[in-house]
Amino acid sequence: AQSVTQLDSQVPVFEEAPVELRCNYSSSVSVYLFWYVQYPNQGLQLLLKYLSGSTLVKGINGFEAEFNKSQTSFHLRKPSVHISDTAEYFCAVRLNNNDMRFGAGTRLTVKP
Amino acid sequence: GAGVSQSPSNKVTEKGKDVELRCDPISGHTALYWYRQSLGQGLEFLIYFQGNSAPDKSGLPSDRFSAERTGGSVSTLTIQRTQQEDSAVYLCAPAEAGGSYEQYFGPGTRLTVT
């Protein structure tokens, strides 16, 4: 069985500070990795994805994530956050079939 | 997500009643997922449809839950004899079956069982 662990349920940070949201997965097979964002009272939307190739993936709104196979991690980063980045962030892993698993989510709160 | 609608947006029902939740996905997406998101929780996989293949029902929590997808498009999730623990937001997500595997989430149906 494989699972996704988001190590922080809540991350408070001040505006313009850097942020890292951590995600680890457990799988012995090739995976596809995603980060989704859910803004308050909105549906989930894709931030970025890793399918293959370069391990550093850039997404929308200045976010990026790095796939680290040896550490089975896919941490999300942004060098300078804005108030508007306040949202719930979900890491997701898909095996080489239809099996898709989401982490429990990390609530990012950006304070002025 | 653009082009994905779910109805109703909100549903309040009494314990023991049956409910039917509908998903109208983007045309051309042969794959479709249903998830459940409980308050403060992540997404819980329920069921997956891919083309004409038998659906993957491994995430359905009990036999009170069922889903179907007609004509490879509209999908309905039915919950029979609802219980209070069924209260959650139910999300459908059409997906690209190949290539990017990106999912396009609908706005969800908030189900409250009283």
Short mmCIF file of C-alpha atoms in Angstrom, two decimals:
data_model
loop_
_atom_site.label_atom_id
_atom_site.label_comp_id
_atom_site.label_asym_id
_atom_site.label_seq_id
_atom_site.Cartn_x
_atom_site.Cartn_y
_atom_site.Cartn_z
CA ALA A 1 0.00 0.00 0.00
CA GLN A 2 1.16 3.48 -0.60
CA SER A 3 0.33 6.66 1.23
CA VAL A 4 0.96 10.34 1.23
CA THR A 5 2.06 12.23 4.31
CA GLN A 6 1.90 15.96 4.62
CA LEU A 7 4.03 16.64 7.61
CA ASP A 8 2.48 19.93 8.65
CA SER A 9 -1.25 20.39 9.08
CA GLN A 10 -0.87 24.15 9.50
CA VAL A 11 1.83 26.56 8.41
CA PRO A 12 1.57 30.19 9.50
CA VAL A 13 3.98 32.58 7.80
CA PHE A 14 4.39 36.31 7.37
CA GLU A 15 3.91 37.98 4.03
CA GLU A 16 7.01 38.02 1.79
CA ALA A 17 8.65 35.24 3.79
CA PRO A 18 9.67 31.96 2.09
CA VAL A 19 7.62 28.85 2.69
CA GLU A 20 8.05 25.11 2.28
CA LEU A 21 5.17 22.67 2.53
CA ARG A 22 6.39 19.14 3.00
CA CYS A 23 5.11 16.01 1.35
CA ASN A 24 6.44 12.47 1.60
CA TYR A 25 5.05 9.40 -0.07
CA SER A 26 5.60 5.71 0.30
CA SER A 27 5.76 3.71 -2.86
CA SER A 28 8.07 1.18 -4.40
CA VAL A 29 6.93 1.89 -7.92
CA SER A 30 7.06 4.83 -10.23
CA VAL A 31 4.68 7.58 -9.30
CA TYR A 32 3.26 10.76 -10.65
CA LEU A 33 3.14 13.63 -8.18
CA PHE A 34 0.85 16.61 -7.88
CA TRP A 35 0.15 19.61 -5.73
CA TYR A 36 -3.36 21.02 -5.65
CA VAL A 37 -4.55 24.22 -3.99
CA GLN A 38 -7.96 24.95 -2.54
CA TYR A 39 -8.66 28.61 -1.90
CA PRO A 40 -11.37 29.47 0.64
CA ASN A 41 -14.80 28.49 -0.65
CA GLN A 42 -13.40 27.32 -3.97
CA GLY A 43 -12.71 23.98 -5.63
CA LEU A 44 -9.34 22.34 -5.97
CA GLN A 45 -7.07 23.44 -8.77
CA LEU A 46 -3.78 22.09 -9.99
CA LEU A 47 -0.65 23.98 -8.90
CA LEU A 48 1.95 21.77 -10.52
CA LYS A 49 2.78 18.20 -11.41
CA TYR A 50 5.73 15.89 -11.87
CA LEU A 51 5.43 13.14 -14.45
CA SER A 52 9.02 12.63 -15.56
CA GLY A 53 12.12 14.55 -16.58
CA SER A 54 13.50 17.45 -14.58
CA THR A 55 12.99 16.95 -10.88
CA LEU A 56 12.38 20.67 -10.30
CA VAL A 57 8.88 21.55 -11.37
CA LYS A 58 7.54 25.07 -11.66
CA GLY A 59 3.85 25.78 -11.25
CA ILE A 60 1.46 28.65 -11.16
CA ASN A 61 1.66 31.64 -8.82
CA GLY A 62 5.41 31.32 -8.32
CA PHE A 63 5.32 27.91 -6.65
CA GLU A 64 7.80 25.15 -7.39
CA ALA A 65 8.40 21.65 -6.12
CA GLU A 66 11.29 19.24 -6.23
CA PHE A 67 10.94 15.51 -6.66
CA ASN A 68 13.49 13.65 -4.58
CA LYS A 69 13.32 9.95 -5.32
CA SER A 70 15.83 8.88 -2.69
CA GLN A 71 13.93 10.69 0.04
CA THR A 72 10.51 9.96 -1.53
CA SER A 73 9.60 13.61 -1.12
CA PHE A 74 7.91 16.27 -3.20
CA HIS A 75 8.10 19.45 -1.14
CA LEU A 76 6.39 22.61 -2.33
CA ARG A 77 8.21 25.93 -2.06
CA LYS A 78 7.72 29.60 -2.71
CA PRO A 79 10.44 32.18 -2.07
CA SER A 80 8.07 35.00 -1.10
CA VAL A 81 4.43 34.47 -0.22
CA HIS A 82 1.50 36.85 -0.52
CA ILE A 83 -1.66 37.20 1.49
CA SER A 84 -3.51 35.71 -1.47
CA ASP A 85 -1.60 32.44 -1.08
CA THR A 86 -3.62 31.67 2.04
CA ALA A 87 -5.28 28.35 1.19
CA GLU A 88 -5.27 24.61 1.76
CA TYR A 89 -2.61 22.74 -0.17
CA PHE A 90 -2.87 19.05 -1.03
CA CYS A 91 -0.13 16.74 -2.18
CA ALA A 92 -1.26 13.82 -4.34
CA VAL A 93 0.37 10.71 -5.71
CA ARG A 94 -0.78 8.56 -8.56
CA LEU A 95 0.65 5.13 -9.27
CA ASN A 96 1.04 3.84 -12.78
CA ASN A 97 -2.65 3.09 -12.92
CA ASN A 98 -5.75 4.79 -11.64
CA ASP A 99 -4.80 4.62 -7.96
CA MET A 100 -4.71 8.21 -6.73
CA ARG A 101 -4.05 9.21 -3.12
CA PHE A 102 -4.19 12.61 -1.47
CA GLY A 103 -2.51 13.85 1.65
CA ALA A 104 -4.52 15.31 4.52
CA GLY A 105 -3.67 18.83 3.45
CA THR A 106 -1.64 21.74 4.81
CA ARG A 107 -3.36 24.95 5.69
CA LEU A 108 -1.10 27.87 4.77
CA THR A 109 -1.97 31.12 6.48
CA VAL A 110 -0.10 34.22 5.34
CA LYS A 111 -0.16 37.05 7.83
CA PRO A 112 0.52 40.73 7.08
CA GLY B 1 -12.81 23.54 -12.46
CA ALA B 2 -13.88 24.88 -15.79
CA GLY B 3 -16.61 22.85 -17.42
CA VAL B 4 -17.34 20.60 -14.45
CA SER B 5 -20.62 21.12 -12.67
CA GLN B 6 -22.08 19.30 -9.71
CA SER B 7 -25.59 19.38 -8.44
CA PRO B 8 -26.98 20.13 -6.02
CA SER B 9 -24.40 22.44 -4.51
CA ASN B 10 -25.88 21.85 -1.08
CA LYS B 11 -28.06 19.05 0.18
CA VAL B 12 -29.55 18.66 3.62
CA THR B 13 -31.26 15.37 4.25
CA GLU B 14 -32.62 13.40 7.14
CA LYS B 15 -30.89 10.32 8.40
CA GLY B 16 -32.16 7.25 6.59
CA LYS B 17 -33.10 8.99 3.37
CA ASP B 18 -31.48 8.27 0.01
CA VAL B 19 -29.62 10.98 -1.89
CA GLU B 20 -28.32 11.26 -5.44
CA LEU B 21 -25.44 13.53 -6.35
CA ARG B 22 -24.76 14.45 -9.95
CA CYS B 23 -21.60 15.31 -11.86
CA ASP B 24 -21.57 16.80 -15.35
CA PRO B 25 -17.99 16.58 -16.57
CA ILE B 26 -16.01 18.13 -19.35
CA SER B 27 -16.67 16.30 -22.57
CA GLY B 28 -13.84 14.17 -23.85
CA HIS B 29 -12.47 13.09 -20.48
CA THR B 30 -12.88 9.36 -20.35
CA ALA B 31 -11.76 9.04 -16.75
CA LEU B 32 -13.68 10.29 -13.73
CA TYR B 33 -13.08 10.12 -9.98
CA TRP B 34 -15.36 10.68 -7.01
CA TYR B 35 -13.89 11.82 -3.69
CA ARG B 36 -15.22 12.71 -0.30
CA GLN B 37 -13.79 15.54 1.77
CA SER B 38 -14.81 15.62 5.39
CA LEU B 39 -14.32 18.71 7.55
CA GLY B 40 -10.62 19.21 8.19
CA GLN B 41 -9.70 16.05 6.32
CA GLY B 42 -8.01 15.29 3.05
CA LEU B 43 -9.66 13.76 0.06
CA GLU B 44 -10.90 10.23 0.38
CA PHE B 45 -11.05 8.26 -2.86
CA LEU B 46 -14.44 6.68 -3.52
CA ILE B 47 -14.68 5.36 -7.06
CA TYR B 48 -13.01 5.63 -10.46
CA PHE B 49 -14.47 5.25 -13.95
CA GLN B 50 -12.37 4.75 -17.06
CA GLY B 51 -14.10 4.42 -20.39
CA ASN B 52 -16.06 1.21 -20.71
CA SER B 53 -13.97 -0.66 -18.15
CA ALA B 54 -15.46 -1.90 -14.92
CA PRO B 55 -15.22 0.88 -12.34
CA ASP B 56 -12.77 0.71 -9.47
CA LYS B 57 -15.09 0.70 -6.45
CA SER B 58 -12.41 -0.05 -3.89
CA GLY B 59 -12.90 3.25 -2.06
CA LEU B 60 -16.62 3.04 -1.46
CA PRO B 61 -17.05 2.94 2.35
CA SER B 62 -20.07 0.65 2.41
CA ASP B 63 -22.64 -1.03 0.21
CA ARG B 64 -24.93 1.93 0.79
CA PHE B 65 -22.79 3.81 -1.71
CA SER B 66 -23.03 3.25 -5.44
CA ALA B 67 -22.20 5.19 -8.56
CA GLU B 68 -22.73 4.97 -12.24
CA ARG B 69 -21.62 6.79 -15.31
CA THR B 70 -23.89 6.79 -18.31
CA GLY B 71 -22.57 7.16 -21.82
CA GLY B 72 -19.12 8.02 -20.54
CA SER B 73 -20.30 11.43 -19.45
CA VAL B 74 -22.69 12.28 -16.62
CA SER B 75 -22.09 10.43 -13.38
CA THR B 76 -24.28 9.99 -10.33
CA LEU B 77 -23.27 8.97 -6.82
CA THR B 78 -26.08 7.49 -4.77
CA ILE B 79 -26.05 7.08 -1.02
CA GLN B 80 -28.81 4.94 0.42
CA ARG B 81 -30.08 5.16 4.00
CA THR B 82 -27.83 8.10 4.77
CA GLN B 83 -26.04 8.31 8.11
CA GLN B 84 -24.67 11.35 9.90
CA GLU B 85 -21.11 10.23 9.17
CA ASP B 86 -21.89 10.59 5.47
CA SER B 87 -21.90 14.36 5.93
CA ALA B 88 -19.08 15.75 3.79
CA VAL B 89 -18.32 17.53 0.55
CA TYR B 90 -18.47 15.14 -2.39
CA LEU B 91 -16.19 16.03 -5.27
CA CYS B 92 -16.09 14.69 -8.76
CA ALA B 93 -13.00 15.03 -10.89
CA PRO B 94 -12.84 14.16 -14.56
CA ALA B 95 -9.32 13.33 -15.55
CA GLU B 96 -7.08 12.89 -18.52
CA ALA B 97 -6.60 9.16 -18.68
CA GLY B 98 -3.25 9.45 -20.36
CA GLY B 99 -0.53 12.01 -20.58
CA SER B 100 -0.72 14.53 -17.75
CA TYR B 101 -3.23 12.61 -15.59
CA GLU B 102 -4.48 16.00 -14.43
CA GLN B 103 -7.80 16.01 -12.61
CA TYR B 104 -10.31 18.81 -12.98
CA PHE B 105 -12.31 19.17 -9.82
CA GLY B 106 -15.91 20.19 -9.67
CA PRO B 107 -17.13 22.65 -7.01
CA GLY B 108 -18.53 19.81 -4.94
CA THR B 109 -21.81 18.97 -3.26
CA ARG B 110 -21.99 19.68 0.44
CA LEU B 111 -24.08 16.96 2.02
CA THR B 112 -25.44 17.39 5.53
CA VAL B 113 -27.26 14.52 7.15
CA THR B 114 -29.33 15.56 10.13
#
